[in-house]
């Protein structure tokens, strides 16, 4: 058969590649200069709701600042900074109900606390204390997952359980941009899609997986489009716009709870600081020039301007509320300090319901030591 190099290929793969992700445009209610770009959605929020959103973001920014101080003092264990992600985190978690099952990653302590846990328990979790993983039955949550992406598998299973129980609730789960490069994330999405389980999955695209920039992790034009292969509708949202994040999250929650299957939401946000309190140095993998545009559209600045124009918020209110929050956080750490220290035996006994032979031997060894 003759090979005609000038003939048009049966499939134009170059055109397909160039158009991948072209349908995604981040949803906004407020643009970067705090101008309302979706008046209908903006008008759906009462003044009290707008102030509540602001207070939640101020609370999270204060939590970040005070907790980082505690970490520098050596009073906590692992902590993942959240400055810059307040709109993504507070806007999303506010859309869910206490009996919706939350599966957080390690950067999601703020959502866990807002969902029903407490700052004290968050600090105990940071220290590796078992009491940090015991939650009240009034709300549903799993402890923050350290293994990247593993929470997606757990959340998919919980979502299927919710469906089988006939509940009008959902499971919701978070990972970062780097999490979408993990097999567990896709496996969880594929499972939820196959069983049409009520799952709302969040990808908080904060630009970096530790020091690896998003563009080096994947060739996908968007992270939202990774859900398409699992038959899951997905959307990008401006993750620095708390009103847009909330509105999209609420719509996704209602869609999934109504029996329509899962949804994935990619929030475009930014991590201002280090990956964790372990001490990586962001200046080694990004520049101040790169960071500045994100600081210019800071979520607190954006909503603060809207509220100030409406006469609903002032610098003094914010300062007073920040001081109140930080005092509460100091009290929470003091309460955590007052909890009984966990012994080696208790730690080992909590590992498995029925200890394996090697752990049983270790329990016996430490019981002998701790009894002296």
XYZ file of C-alpha atoms in Angstrom:
372
model
C 0.000 0.000 0.000
C 1.416 3.386 -0.967
C 2.339 5.821 1.783
C 1.126 9.316 0.958
C 2.882 11.663 3.404
C 0.786 14.617 2.236
C -2.510 13.009 3.154
C -4.455 14.336 6.109
C -4.200 12.014 9.142
C -7.352 10.210 10.174
C -7.043 11.809 13.627
C -5.500 15.212 14.297
C -3.805 14.414 17.599
C -2.020 17.766 17.713
C -5.333 19.623 17.645
C -6.749 17.343 20.315
C -3.706 17.920 22.528
C -3.887 21.694 22.083
C -7.544 21.739 23.105
C -7.245 19.568 26.188
C -8.656 21.463 29.127
C -9.814 24.388 27.004
C -13.373 24.083 28.335
C -12.294 24.916 31.885
C -12.555 28.506 33.053
C -12.294 29.187 36.794
C -15.611 30.170 38.375
C -15.564 33.556 40.119
C -17.935 35.758 42.074
C -15.293 38.346 43.016
C -12.347 38.988 40.730
C -8.835 39.739 41.925
C -9.604 43.407 42.468
C -12.721 42.572 44.544
C -15.102 43.553 41.765
C -18.336 41.548 41.680
C -18.404 39.566 38.424
C -21.464 37.434 39.202
C -24.069 39.732 40.707
C -26.772 37.066 40.949
C -24.671 34.773 43.105
C -23.310 37.693 45.141
C -26.856 38.867 45.887
C -27.695 35.395 47.260
C -25.456 36.052 50.287
C -26.782 38.012 53.254
C -24.628 40.561 55.045
C -24.372 38.165 57.996
C -23.047 35.419 55.715
C -20.438 37.731 54.229
C -19.216 38.725 57.686
C -19.180 35.078 58.774
C -17.003 34.158 55.792
C -14.595 36.951 56.712
C -14.423 35.843 60.328
C -13.700 32.272 59.297
C -10.810 33.358 57.092
C -9.422 35.655 59.810
C -9.749 32.729 62.223
C -7.759 30.463 59.902
C -5.064 33.057 59.214
C -4.708 33.570 62.975
C -4.621 29.797 63.505
C -1.799 29.540 61.010
C 0.213 32.357 62.605
C -0.212 31.195 66.201
C 0.342 27.527 65.392
C 3.535 28.305 63.492
C 4.731 30.174 66.594
C 4.007 27.111 68.713
C 5.870 24.933 66.208
C 8.936 27.180 66.299
C 8.872 26.891 70.091
C 9.016 23.102 69.786
C 5.594 22.656 71.381
C 3.979 20.754 68.497
C 4.824 17.987 66.078
C 3.976 18.062 62.393
C 2.025 21.041 61.073
C 1.243 22.038 57.469
C 0.915 25.829 56.998
C -2.301 27.100 55.386
C -1.746 30.836 54.808
C -3.133 31.720 51.390
C -5.626 28.869 51.301
C -8.276 30.345 53.596
C -10.882 30.895 50.881
C -10.390 27.412 49.469
C -10.675 25.730 52.851
C -13.269 27.830 54.676
C -15.409 28.334 51.584
C -15.582 24.621 50.874
C -16.100 23.185 54.361
C -18.870 25.720 55.075
C -20.998 24.107 52.369
C -21.285 20.755 54.162
C -23.341 19.376 57.040
C -22.067 17.688 60.241
C -23.176 14.226 59.074
C -21.359 14.617 55.768
C -18.193 12.523 56.168
C -14.977 14.550 55.969
C -11.701 12.947 54.861
C -8.930 15.530 55.317
C -5.313 15.502 54.245
C -2.644 16.798 56.598
C -3.116 20.424 55.451
C -6.785 20.303 56.330
C -6.857 20.720 60.109
C -8.786 24.012 59.718
C -11.628 22.239 57.884
C -11.617 19.425 60.431
C -11.938 21.902 63.297
C -14.682 23.876 61.542
C -16.536 20.629 60.769
C -16.894 19.905 64.481
C -13.545 18.966 66.012
C -11.527 21.368 68.181
C -8.222 23.193 68.111
C -7.129 21.185 71.147
C -7.683 17.925 69.267
C -5.834 19.354 66.282
C -2.834 20.072 68.478
C -3.011 16.599 70.021
C -3.084 15.099 66.519
C 0.009 17.136 65.636
C 1.749 15.538 68.620
C 0.694 12.043 67.598
C -1.565 11.642 70.635
C -4.409 9.152 70.281
C -6.919 11.610 71.777
C -6.444 13.760 68.692
C -8.151 11.037 66.641
C -11.258 10.529 68.790
C -14.217 12.503 67.453
C -17.702 13.302 68.682
C -20.596 11.429 67.110
C -22.306 14.741 66.343
C -20.109 15.054 63.277
C -18.413 12.622 60.918
C -14.715 12.815 60.155
C -11.623 10.713 59.671
C -8.248 11.757 61.015
C -5.967 13.694 58.624
C -4.261 11.339 56.195
C -0.495 11.545 55.901
C -0.189 9.128 52.951
C -0.653 11.262 49.841
C -3.967 10.535 48.122
C -4.959 7.608 50.349
C -7.896 9.564 51.751
C -9.545 9.441 48.299
C -9.855 5.657 48.544
C -11.213 5.873 52.088
C -13.694 8.606 51.122
C -14.963 6.634 48.124
C -15.733 3.686 50.393
C -17.538 5.894 52.890
C -19.523 7.511 50.079
C -20.669 4.103 48.868
C -21.684 3.212 52.423
C -23.717 6.424 52.642
C -25.458 5.489 49.402
C -26.220 1.939 50.562
C -27.613 3.280 53.835
C -29.996 5.508 51.908
C -28.707 8.655 53.595
C -29.017 12.111 52.073
C -25.440 12.930 52.955
C -22.121 12.870 51.157
C -18.465 12.175 51.782
C -16.040 14.976 50.961
C -12.300 14.745 50.614
C -9.258 16.925 50.008
C -5.878 16.515 48.400
C -3.326 18.880 46.906
C -2.110 19.233 43.359
C 0.615 16.671 44.002
C -1.995 14.215 45.216
C -3.415 13.944 41.693
C -0.138 12.324 40.625
C -0.763 9.461 43.054
C -2.528 6.255 42.038
C -4.768 6.267 45.122
C -6.410 9.507 44.004
C -7.477 8.128 40.657
C -8.479 4.775 42.158
C -10.777 6.557 44.606
C -12.301 8.656 41.847
C -12.753 5.651 39.573
C -14.444 3.659 42.348
C -16.790 6.540 43.196
C -17.600 7.062 39.533
C -18.248 3.371 38.872
C -20.641 3.096 41.818
C -22.079 6.630 41.446
C -21.256 7.245 45.090
C -22.059 10.636 46.681
C -18.512 11.999 46.881
C -17.349 15.599 46.535
C -13.611 15.603 45.887
C -11.418 18.678 46.229
C -8.028 19.270 44.675
C -6.462 22.303 46.319
C -4.041 23.342 43.616
C -1.625 25.476 45.620
C 1.110 25.352 43.007
C 3.613 23.033 44.627
C 3.965 19.479 45.913
C 6.634 20.347 48.483
C 9.178 21.855 46.039
C 7.861 20.398 42.772
C 5.843 22.941 40.762
C 2.509 21.888 39.365
C 3.684 22.140 35.727
C 6.382 19.523 36.376
C 3.984 17.053 37.998
C 1.671 16.452 35.076
C 1.111 17.435 31.442
C -2.629 17.835 32.062
C -3.820 21.343 31.198
C -6.016 21.318 34.311
C -6.244 19.025 37.311
C -10.033 19.141 37.159
C -10.044 17.285 33.845
C -8.455 14.231 35.471
C -11.934 13.339 36.708
C -13.260 13.004 33.165
C -11.673 9.573 32.705
C -13.714 8.352 35.689
C -16.951 9.758 34.264
C -17.078 12.473 36.902
C -18.128 16.080 36.220
C -15.500 18.563 37.329
C -14.887 22.287 37.552
C -12.166 24.812 38.322
C -12.913 27.584 40.776
C -10.945 30.646 41.852
C -9.638 29.337 45.154
C -8.875 32.849 46.417
C -12.565 33.807 46.139
C -14.439 32.400 49.131
C -17.845 33.236 47.673
C -17.169 31.286 44.492
C -15.691 28.343 46.419
C -18.710 28.169 48.692
C -21.256 28.474 45.881
C -19.582 25.787 43.768
C -19.100 23.486 46.781
C -22.743 23.871 47.819
C -23.926 23.087 44.295
C -21.663 20.017 44.184
C -22.855 18.838 47.593
C -26.516 19.178 46.581
C -25.869 17.390 43.270
C -24.123 14.434 44.940
C -26.604 14.192 47.835
C -29.473 13.989 45.325
C -28.065 10.711 43.977
C -26.302 12.022 40.882
C -22.868 10.605 41.666
C -19.553 12.276 42.476
C -18.083 15.686 41.586
C -14.492 16.961 41.547
C -13.588 20.597 42.251
C -10.143 22.063 41.582
C -9.525 25.215 43.624
C -6.800 27.495 42.255
C -5.053 28.784 45.350
C -1.509 29.321 46.647
C 0.603 28.223 49.580
C 2.406 31.318 50.823
C 4.808 29.598 53.171
C 6.740 26.367 53.478
C 5.256 22.962 52.795
C 5.437 22.069 56.474
C 6.845 23.064 59.832
C 9.626 20.548 59.170
C 11.458 23.458 57.625
C 11.676 23.377 53.830
C 12.744 26.745 52.406
C 10.373 28.058 49.680
C 12.971 30.602 48.540
C 14.983 27.707 47.122
C 12.280 26.750 44.631
C 10.324 29.943 43.905
C 10.894 33.684 43.728
C 9.320 36.725 45.352
C 8.340 37.903 41.871
C 6.398 34.685 41.381
C 4.685 34.985 44.743
C 3.648 38.642 44.466
C 0.657 38.232 42.091
C -0.876 35.738 44.528
C -0.387 38.030 47.511
C -2.044 40.799 45.481
C -5.241 38.705 45.244
C -5.104 37.498 48.848
C -8.544 36.142 49.840
C -8.757 38.262 52.991
C -7.895 41.463 51.118
C -10.515 40.686 48.492
C -13.441 40.133 50.858
C -12.237 42.794 53.285
C -12.646 45.439 50.574
C -16.177 44.282 49.777
C -17.197 44.366 53.432
C -15.540 47.722 54.091
C -17.394 49.245 51.128
C -20.649 47.974 52.647
C -19.730 49.277 56.106
C -19.700 45.743 57.540
C -16.050 45.387 58.589
C -13.227 47.494 59.970
C -9.532 47.118 60.763
C -10.373 47.373 64.469
C -12.909 44.553 64.239
C -10.350 42.385 62.517
C -7.613 43.191 65.010
C -9.888 42.482 67.981
C -11.131 39.225 66.492
C -7.593 38.086 65.653
C -6.509 38.724 69.256
C -9.521 36.776 70.532
C -8.740 33.831 68.254
C -5.080 33.702 69.265
C -6.056 33.755 72.939
C -8.370 30.801 72.258
C -5.536 28.934 70.525
C -3.213 29.500 73.476
C -5.907 28.119 75.784
C -6.311 25.113 73.472
C -2.596 24.325 73.619
C -2.665 24.659 77.404
C -5.544 22.169 77.499
C -3.598 19.809 75.253
C -0.609 20.152 77.592
C -2.852 19.008 80.436
C -3.797 15.699 78.827
C -2.013 12.607 80.177
C 1.106 11.770 78.212
C 0.780 8.691 76.035
C 3.031 5.813 77.079
C 4.847 3.459 74.720
C 2.549 0.631 75.819
C -0.571 2.677 75.042
C 0.817 3.607 71.642
C 1.525 -0.016 70.781
C -1.841 -1.242 72.069
C -3.611 1.333 69.881
C -1.883 0.125 66.715
C -4.029 -2.985 66.189
C -7.150 -4.275 67.920
C -5.390 -7.652 68.165
C -1.612 -7.116 68.433
C 0.590 -8.929 65.954
C 3.214 -11.246 67.500
C 6.054 -8.728 67.152
C 3.974 -5.887 68.633
C 2.804 -8.176 71.455
C 6.450 -8.821 72.251
C 7.172 -5.100 72.278
C 4.198 -4.478 74.557
C 5.550 -7.002 77.012
C 9.007 -5.429 76.818
C 7.772 -1.891 77.496
C 5.325 -3.019 80.204
C 8.276 -4.419 82.062
C 10.220 -1.168 81.664
C 7.332 1.163 82.469
C 6.355 -0.776 85.596
C 9.703 -0.057 87.241
